[in-house]
Tab-separated table of C-alpha atoms in Angstrom:
chain	number	residue	atom	x	y	z
A	848	GLY	CA	138.174	7.528	-9.781
A	849	GLU	CA	139.753	5.564	-12.106
A	850	SER	CA	143.529	6.186	-13.093
A	851	VAL	CA	146.939	5.179	-14.113
A	852	GLY	CA	150.208	6.272	-12.673
A	853	LEU	CA	153.531	5.868	-12.458
A	854	HIS	CA	156.120	4.823	-9.112
A	855	LEU	CA	159.097	7.301	-10.599
A	856	PRO	CA	158.348	10.704	-12.181
A	857	THR	CA	162.011	10.431	-13.476
A	858	LEU	CA	164.886	7.990	-13.934
A	859	SER	CA	168.435	8.257	-14.781
A	860	VAL	CA	170.353	5.176	-16.247
A	861	GLN	CA	173.855	4.483	-17.271
A	862	GLU	CA	174.362	3.808	-21.320
A	863	GLY	CA	174.378	-0.516	-22.103
A	864	ASP	CA	172.204	-0.550	-18.215
A	865	ASN	CA	168.998	-2.037	-18.413
A	866	SER	CA	166.479	0.417	-17.527
A	867	ILE	CA	162.736	-0.427	-15.869
A	868	ILE	CA	160.041	1.388	-15.645
A	869	ASN	CA	156.913	1.059	-13.435
A	870	CYS	CA	153.161	2.168	-14.116
A	871	ALA	CA	150.096	1.327	-11.436
A	872	TYR	CA	146.656	0.566	-12.354
A	873	SER	CA	143.637	1.072	-10.153
A	874	ASN	CA	141.381	-0.505	-13.152
A	875	SER	CA	140.755	-4.122	-12.652
A	876	ALA	CA	138.644	-3.885	-15.401
A	877	SER	CA	140.937	-3.272	-18.039
A	878	ASP	CA	142.661	-5.573	-20.264
A	879	TYR	CA	144.656	-3.839	-22.522
A	880	PHE	CA	147.694	-2.230	-21.925
A	881	ILE	CA	150.291	-0.166	-24.272
A	882	TRP	CA	153.466	1.744	-23.236
A	883	TYR	CA	154.081	4.436	-25.421
A	884	LYS	CA	157.289	6.476	-26.165
A	885	GLN	CA	157.651	10.442	-26.018
A	886	GLU	CA	160.304	12.249	-27.370
A	887	SER	CA	160.852	16.325	-26.494
A	888	GLY	CA	158.639	18.303	-29.435
A	889	LYS	CA	157.206	14.470	-30.546
A	890	GLY	CA	154.234	12.431	-30.073
A	891	PRO	CA	153.722	9.490	-28.600
A	892	GLN	CA	155.323	6.829	-29.934
A	893	PHE	CA	153.662	3.160	-29.552
A	894	ILE	CA	156.907	0.697	-28.085
A	895	ILE	CA	154.552	-2.693	-27.048
A	896	ASP	CA	151.506	-3.759	-26.024
A	897	ILE	CA	150.092	-6.669	-23.573
A	898	ARG	CA	146.589	-8.282	-22.843
A	899	SER	CA	145.482	-9.380	-19.519
A	900	ASN	CA	145.398	-12.947	-21.072
A	901	MET	CA	149.474	-12.741	-20.780
A	902	ASP	CA	152.104	-11.554	-18.163
A	903	LYS	CA	154.655	-11.131	-20.436
A	904	ARG	CA	155.063	-9.843	-23.799
A	905	GLN	CA	158.516	-9.147	-25.467
A	906	GLY	CA	160.117	-6.766	-28.471
A	907	GLN	CA	162.672	-5.830	-29.793
A	908	ARG	CA	164.895	-4.923	-26.650
A	909	VAL	CA	162.120	-3.919	-24.566
A	910	THR	CA	159.603	-6.676	-22.105
A	911	VAL	CA	156.168	-5.663	-20.616
A	912	LEU	CA	155.363	-7.420	-17.784
A	913	LEU	CA	151.529	-7.207	-16.478
A	914	ASN	CA	151.238	-8.419	-12.627
A	915	LYS	CA	147.174	-8.523	-12.764
A	916	THR	CA	147.139	-9.638	-8.597
A	917	VAL	CA	148.620	-5.891	-7.874
A	918	LYS	CA	147.356	-3.788	-10.668
A	919	HIS	CA	151.398	-3.139	-11.745
A	920	LEU	CA	152.712	-2.909	-15.058
A	921	SER	CA	156.326	-2.675	-16.229
A	922	LEU	CA	158.584	-2.025	-19.083
A	923	GLN	CA	162.197	-3.400	-18.684
A	924	ILE	CA	164.447	-1.739	-21.806
A	925	ALA	CA	167.593	-4.401	-22.485
A	926	ALA	CA	171.024	-2.526	-23.094
A	927	THR	CA	169.534	1.249	-22.522
A	928	GLN	CA	171.047	3.382	-25.009
A	929	PRO	CA	171.121	7.452	-25.719
A	930	GLY	CA	168.961	7.190	-27.718
A	931	ASP	CA	165.717	5.733	-25.637
A	932	SER	CA	166.407	8.824	-23.738
A	933	ALA	CA	162.571	10.093	-23.534
A	934	VAL	CA	159.103	9.926	-21.344
A	935	TYR	CA	157.770	6.847	-21.185
A	936	PHE	CA	153.860	6.363	-20.786
A	937	CYS	CA	151.493	3.519	-19.879
A	938	ALA	CA	147.918	3.355	-21.126
A	939	GLU	CA	145.096	1.132	-20.032
A	940	ASN	CA	141.808	0.472	-21.425
A	941	MET	CA	138.910	-2.358	-22.130
A	942	ILE	CA	138.602	-4.127	-24.846
A	943	TYR	CA	135.418	-3.316	-26.479
A	944	ASN	CA	134.260	-0.834	-24.266
A	945	GLN	CA	134.203	2.898	-23.770
A	946	GLY	CA	135.174	3.504	-27.753
A	947	GLY	CA	138.424	2.183	-27.086
A	948	LYS	CA	139.703	5.028	-25.166
A	949	LEU	CA	142.995	4.931	-23.234
A	950	ILE	CA	143.762	6.247	-19.768
A	951	PHE	CA	146.763	7.455	-19.598
A	952	GLY	CA	149.782	7.644	-16.531
A	953	GLN	CA	151.656	10.868	-15.840
A	954	GLY	CA	154.985	9.519	-17.670
A	955	THR	CA	158.347	8.596	-16.465
A	956	GLU	CA	161.433	10.505	-17.544
A	957	LEU	CA	163.948	8.408	-18.881
A	958	SER	CA	167.700	9.815	-18.818
A	959	VAL	CA	170.404	8.035	-20.221
A	960	LYS	CA	174.100	8.407	-19.606
A	961	PRO	CA	176.901	8.176	-21.883
B	1483	ASP	CA	153.596	9.184	-37.612
B	1484	ALA	CA	151.017	6.596	-39.258
B	1485	GLY	CA	149.924	8.446	-41.882
B	1486	ILE	CA	148.330	10.854	-40.076
B	1487	THR	CA	148.833	15.051	-39.807
B	1488	GLN	CA	147.579	18.194	-38.081
B	1489	SER	CA	147.387	21.270	-38.888
B	1490	PRO	CA	148.194	24.052	-37.804
B	1491	ARG	CA	151.719	22.624	-35.949
B	1492	HIS	CA	151.604	25.882	-34.076
B	1493	LYS	CA	149.172	28.896	-33.207
B	1494	VAL	CA	149.026	31.542	-31.097
B	1495	THR	CA	145.622	32.833	-30.738
B	1496	GLU	CA	144.255	35.566	-28.242
B	1497	THR	CA	141.409	35.056	-25.686
B	1498	GLY	CA	137.711	34.661	-27.163
B	1499	THR	CA	138.509	34.137	-30.700
B	1500	PRO	CA	137.738	30.887	-32.315
B	1501	VAL	CA	139.956	28.132	-33.576
B	1502	THR	CA	139.792	24.946	-35.005
B	1503	LEU	CA	142.539	22.700	-35.444
B	1504	ARG	CA	142.152	19.425	-38.054
B	1505	CYS	CA	142.947	16.248	-37.886
B	1506	HIS	CA	143.915	13.970	-41.422
B	1507	GLN	CA	144.619	10.330	-41.832
B	1508	THR	CA	145.333	8.350	-44.552
B	1509	GLU	CA	144.377	4.961	-42.596
B	1510	ASN	CA	141.173	5.243	-42.826
B	1511	HIS	CA	140.744	4.020	-39.086
B	1512	ARG	CA	137.647	3.920	-37.539
B	1513	TYR	CA	138.400	5.811	-34.573
B	1514	MET	CA	139.823	8.602	-34.018
B	1515	TYR	CA	140.706	10.974	-31.058
B	1516	TRP	CA	141.509	14.440	-30.042
B	1517	TYR	CA	144.072	14.754	-26.489
B	1518	ARG	CA	145.681	17.610	-24.447
B	1519	GLN	CA	149.017	17.396	-23.044
B	1520	ASP	CA	149.586	19.443	-20.243
B	1521	PRO	CA	152.544	19.559	-17.900
B	1522	GLY	CA	151.456	17.869	-14.122
B	1523	HIS	CA	148.365	16.494	-16.410
B	1524	GLY	CA	149.562	13.599	-18.929
B	1525	LEU	CA	147.577	12.886	-22.042
B	1526	ARG	CA	144.009	13.926	-21.407
B	1527	LEU	CA	141.112	12.832	-23.506
B	1528	ILE	CA	138.837	15.324	-24.867
B	1529	HIS	CA	136.611	13.808	-27.410
B	1530	TYR	CA	136.783	11.083	-29.912
B	1531	SER	CA	134.957	9.605	-32.464
B	1532	TYR	CA	134.117	6.010	-33.898
B	1533	GLY	CA	132.478	6.565	-37.293
B	1534	VAL	CA	131.606	9.571	-39.476
B	1535	LYS	CA	129.672	11.774	-37.663
B	1536	ASP	CA	129.623	9.764	-34.172
B	1537	THR	CA	130.818	11.409	-31.464
B	1538	ASP	CA	131.537	11.343	-28.026
B	1539	LYS	CA	133.118	13.453	-25.106
B	1540	GLY	CA	136.354	12.493	-23.334
B	1541	GLU	CA	136.955	13.378	-19.826
B	1542	VAL	CA	137.620	17.454	-20.526
B	1543	SER	CA	135.297	18.088	-23.088
B	1544	ASP	CA	134.257	21.470	-21.786
B	1545	GLY	CA	134.669	24.466	-23.908
B	1546	TYR	CA	135.526	22.272	-27.225
B	1547	SER	CA	133.175	20.947	-29.995
B	1548	VAL	CA	134.271	18.295	-32.815
B	1549	SER	CA	133.153	17.326	-36.103
B	1550	ARG	CA	133.856	14.128	-38.010
B	1551	SER	CA	132.128	14.524	-42.118
B	1552	LYS	CA	134.306	12.433	-43.482
B	1553	THR	CA	136.729	9.211	-42.215
B	1554	GLU	CA	139.651	11.217	-42.904
B	1555	ASP	CA	138.834	14.078	-40.643
B	1556	PHE	CA	138.205	15.073	-37.432
B	1557	LEU	CA	138.131	18.899	-36.273
B	1558	LEU	CA	138.340	19.794	-32.889
B	1559	THR	CA	137.002	23.516	-32.367
B	1560	LEU	CA	137.215	25.848	-29.634
B	1561	GLU	CA	134.957	28.416	-30.002
B	1562	SER	CA	135.839	30.939	-27.724
B	1563	ALA	CA	139.106	29.779	-26.588
B	1564	THR	CA	140.940	30.972	-23.118
B	1565	SER	CA	143.840	31.212	-21.852
B	1566	SER	CA	143.177	27.746	-19.740
B	1567	GLN	CA	143.339	25.985	-23.392
B	1568	THR	CA	146.682	26.486	-24.068
B	1569	SER	CA	148.149	23.411	-24.457
B	1570	VAL	CA	149.665	20.824	-26.689
B	1571	TYR	CA	146.951	18.701	-28.835
B	1572	PHE	CA	147.303	15.257	-30.191
B	1573	CYS	CA	145.487	13.487	-32.906
B	1574	ALA	CA	145.447	9.896	-32.387
B	1575	ILE	CA	143.733	6.919	-34.797
B	1576	ARG	CA	142.795	3.554	-34.029
B	1577	GLU	CA	141.482	0.758	-36.297
B	1578	ASP	CA	139.182	-0.915	-33.419
B	1579	PRO	CA	139.446	-1.369	-29.818
B	1580	ASN	CA	141.603	-3.945	-30.084
B	1581	ASN	CA	144.336	-2.507	-31.415
B	1582	GLU	CA	147.342	0.417	-30.578
B	1583	GLN	CA	146.316	4.316	-31.111
B	1584	PHE	CA	148.990	5.900	-33.212
B	1585	PHE	CA	149.207	9.604	-32.162
B	1586	GLY	CA	149.607	12.563	-34.707
B	1587	PRO	CA	152.958	15.184	-33.958
B	1588	GLY	CA	150.867	17.779	-32.094
B	1589	THR	CA	149.606	21.235	-32.547
B	1590	ARG	CA	151.086	23.779	-29.962
B	1591	LEU	CA	148.290	26.461	-29.332
B	1592	THR	CA	148.966	28.991	-26.948
B	1593	VAL	CA	146.055	31.594	-26.240
B	1594	LEU	CA	147.106	34.894	-24.951
C-alpha cells in the first residue's frame, strides 16, 4: 500500500553540525509534504512544508529538499542545537483530495550532543 | 498549540467502559482530525471531519466513532474500550487541504 518511511530511525549529531533527515514516499500522486518536530510529551509541531512544484524551500535554519524523480524528501537543519533534539516526521498528502489526510512516516529521533 | 485543547489530558479506564475524548479549537478551521500514536506505528488517522456533521473514516477507525455538532468541537468515542486502544491520541486542525495541520497537546489513554 501507500507509505511514507524514513531511512534512519535515529540520528546523533554534534552541536553546531548540520543534520540531514531523510524520508522516502511511495505515492507519486502526492503533491504536498510537511515536516513535523515532536518533543517528548508534546504534539507534533509544524516545521516547514513544500509543494510538488518546488524542489527546495528554506526556512529559519531549515531547508527541505524534494526529489520527485526518486520520491525522496529531506530535512536539513543548519548549526544543530540541543533544542533541536526531538523526533522528526515527514508527512504527505494530495492537495484537494481525500479530505486533506496526511500519511506520516515512522519518525527519526535526532539527538544532539553538546 | 495553535488554539487547540484536548481533554482530558490523561485518562485511565477499564476494558469495556465507554470513553469520550474532546478536541476544542478556537481557530474556526473547517477540518479536524483524530490520530493515535503508538510505538512502531507513528501517527495513524482514526477519523476526520470536513465540516459540522460531516465526518469520514481514517485507516484505523474500527472501535471508534466521532461526532461534530459545532465547528469548534470534535469528539472521539470509544464505545467499549479495549486494551489495544491504549495509546496517545492527538487532535489536529486544518484551515483547508492546501495547508498545514496543527496538532493539539495529546491525550494519554490507558485501558486496563
